[in-house]
PDB file of C-alpha atoms in Angstrom:
ATOM      1  CA  MET A  15      -7.211 -12.320 156.285  1.00 61.00           C
ATOM      2  CA  PHE A  16      -3.726 -10.680 156.117  1.00 60.00           C
ATOM      3  CA  ASP A  17      -4.911  -8.172 159.044  1.00 67.00           C
ATOM      4  CA  GLN A  18      -5.850 -11.630 161.303  1.00 73.00           C
ATOM      5  CA  ASP A  19      -3.820 -13.824 164.313  1.00 79.00           C
ATOM      6  CA  TYR A  20      -2.502 -16.183 161.730  1.00 84.00           C
ATOM      7  CA  SER A  21       0.149 -19.080 163.285  1.00 88.00           C
ATOM      8  CA  LYS A  22       4.165 -18.835 161.329  1.00 90.00           C
ATOM      9  CA  LYS A  23       2.703 -22.444 159.390  1.00 93.00           C
ATOM     10  CA  VAL A  24      -0.218 -20.461 157.613  1.00 93.00           C
ATOM     11  CA  TRP A  25       2.515 -17.279 156.274  1.00 93.00           C
ATOM     12  CA  ILE A  26       4.782 -20.046 155.316  1.00 95.00           C
ATOM     13  CA  ILE A  27       2.107 -21.643 153.249  1.00 96.00           C
ATOM     14  CA  SER A  28       0.926 -18.856 152.017  1.00 94.00           C
ATOM     15  CA  ILE A  29       4.118 -17.967 150.441  1.00 96.00           C
ATOM     16  CA  ILE A  30       5.225 -20.655 148.890  1.00 97.00           C
ATOM     17  CA  MET A  31       1.606 -20.612 147.270  1.00 97.00           C
ATOM     18  CA  ALA A  32       2.189 -17.432 146.305  1.00 96.00           C
ATOM     19  CA  VAL A  33       5.454 -18.072 145.177  1.00 97.00           C
ATOM     20  CA  GLY A  34       4.120 -20.872 142.786  1.00 97.00           C
ATOM     21  CA  ALA A  35       1.065 -19.508 141.680  1.00 95.00           C
ATOM     22  CA  ILE A  36       3.635 -16.780 140.339  1.00 95.00           C
ATOM     23  CA  ALA A  37       5.608 -19.848 138.462  1.00 95.00           C
ATOM     24  CA  MET A  38       3.105 -20.633 137.415  1.00 93.00           C
ATOM     25  CA  ASP A  39       1.617 -17.373 135.461  1.00 92.00           C
ATOM     26  CA  ILE A  40       5.271 -17.166 134.914  1.00 92.00           C
ATOM     27  CA  GLY A  41       5.261 -19.575 132.806  1.00 91.00           C
ATOM     28  CA  LEU A  42       1.571 -19.099 130.776  1.00 89.00           C
ATOM     29  CA  LEU A  43       3.060 -16.208 129.404  1.00 89.00           C
ATOM     30  CA  LEU A  44       5.916 -17.802 128.409  1.00 89.00           C
ATOM     31  CA  GLY A  45       3.286 -20.194 126.875  1.00 83.00           C
ATOM     32  CA  GLU A  46       1.280 -20.571 123.775  1.00 80.00           C
ATOM     33  CA  ASP A  47      -1.813 -21.157 124.630  1.00 74.00           C
ATOM     34  CA  GLY A  48      -3.515 -16.754 123.865  1.00 77.00           C
ATOM     35  CA  ILE A  49      -6.888 -16.766 126.349  1.00 80.00           C
ATOM     36  CA  MET A  50      -4.594 -17.584 128.974  1.00 81.00           C
ATOM     37  CA  LYS A  51      -2.308 -15.213 127.958  1.00 84.00           C
ATOM     38  CA  ASP A  52      -4.834 -11.658 128.645  1.00 84.00           C
ATOM     39  CA  THR A  53      -5.846 -13.537 132.331  1.00 86.00           C
ATOM     40  CA  VAL A  54      -1.711 -13.703 133.124  1.00 89.00           C
ATOM     41  CA  TRP A  55      -2.359  -9.535 133.369  1.00 88.00           C
ATOM     42  CA  MET A  56      -5.089  -9.526 135.926  1.00 91.00           C
ATOM     43  CA  THR A  57      -3.992 -12.293 138.246  1.00 92.00           C
ATOM     44  CA  LEU A  58       0.274 -11.697 138.438  1.00 93.00           C
ATOM     45  CA  PRO A  59      -0.632  -8.220 140.800  1.00 94.00           C
ATOM     46  CA  LEU A  60      -2.865  -9.632 142.720  1.00 95.00           C
ATOM     47  CA  THR A  61      -0.754 -12.583 143.310  1.00 96.00           C
ATOM     48  CA  VAL A  62       2.439 -10.128 143.875  1.00 96.00           C
ATOM     49  CA  TYR A  63       0.632  -8.208 146.302  1.00 95.00           C
ATOM     50  CA  ILE A  64       0.137 -11.113 148.317  1.00 94.00           C
ATOM     51  CA  LEU A  65       3.136 -12.624 148.662  1.00 96.00           C
ATOM     52  CA  TYR A  66       4.245  -8.790 149.573  1.00 96.00           C
ATOM     53  CA  LYS A  67       0.879  -9.249 152.509  1.00 94.00           C
ATOM     54  CA  CYS A  68       1.754 -12.605 153.673  1.00 93.00           C
ATOM     55  CA  ILE A  69       5.788 -11.407 153.738  1.00 95.00           C
ATOM     56  CA  GLN A  70       4.609  -8.889 155.929  1.00 93.00           C
ATOM     57  CA  GLY A  71       2.471 -10.806 158.377  1.00 92.00           C
ATOM     58  CA  LEU A  72       5.229 -13.246 158.588  1.00 93.00           C
ATOM     59  CA  LYS A  73       8.058 -10.781 159.318  1.00 94.00           C
ATOM     60  CA  LYS A  74       4.551  -9.509 161.885  1.00 91.00           C
ATOM     61  CA  LYS A  75       4.663 -12.651 163.347  1.00 91.00           C
ATOM     62  CA  ILE A  76       8.541 -13.403 164.389  1.00 92.00           C
ATOM     63  CA  ASP A  77       8.705  -9.427 165.622  1.00 92.00           C
ATOM     64  CA  GLU A  78       5.848 -10.464 167.871  1.00 90.00           C
ATOM     65  CA  GLU A  79       7.016 -13.673 169.007  1.00 89.00           C
ATOM     66  CA  LYS A  80      10.924 -12.579 170.081  1.00 90.00           C
ATOM     67  CA  ASN A  81       9.769 -10.060 171.698  1.00 90.00           C
ATOM     68  CA  GLY A  82       7.402 -11.789 173.652  1.00 76.00           C
TER      69      GLY A  82
END
């Protein structure tokens, strides 16, 4: 997914979704549910990686549009 040529809208939407998932993971981590707390340690690193790759993709797309 990360090496495809997507539009800026797709990258921005992906970044928003990743930030939302990170916020939800933090909320679950601070919550009381034990089972969901355990899953945060699996999903949080994956979501941070996805956010990182989406930011890179957006920067790449902006550079491509700027340079022609």
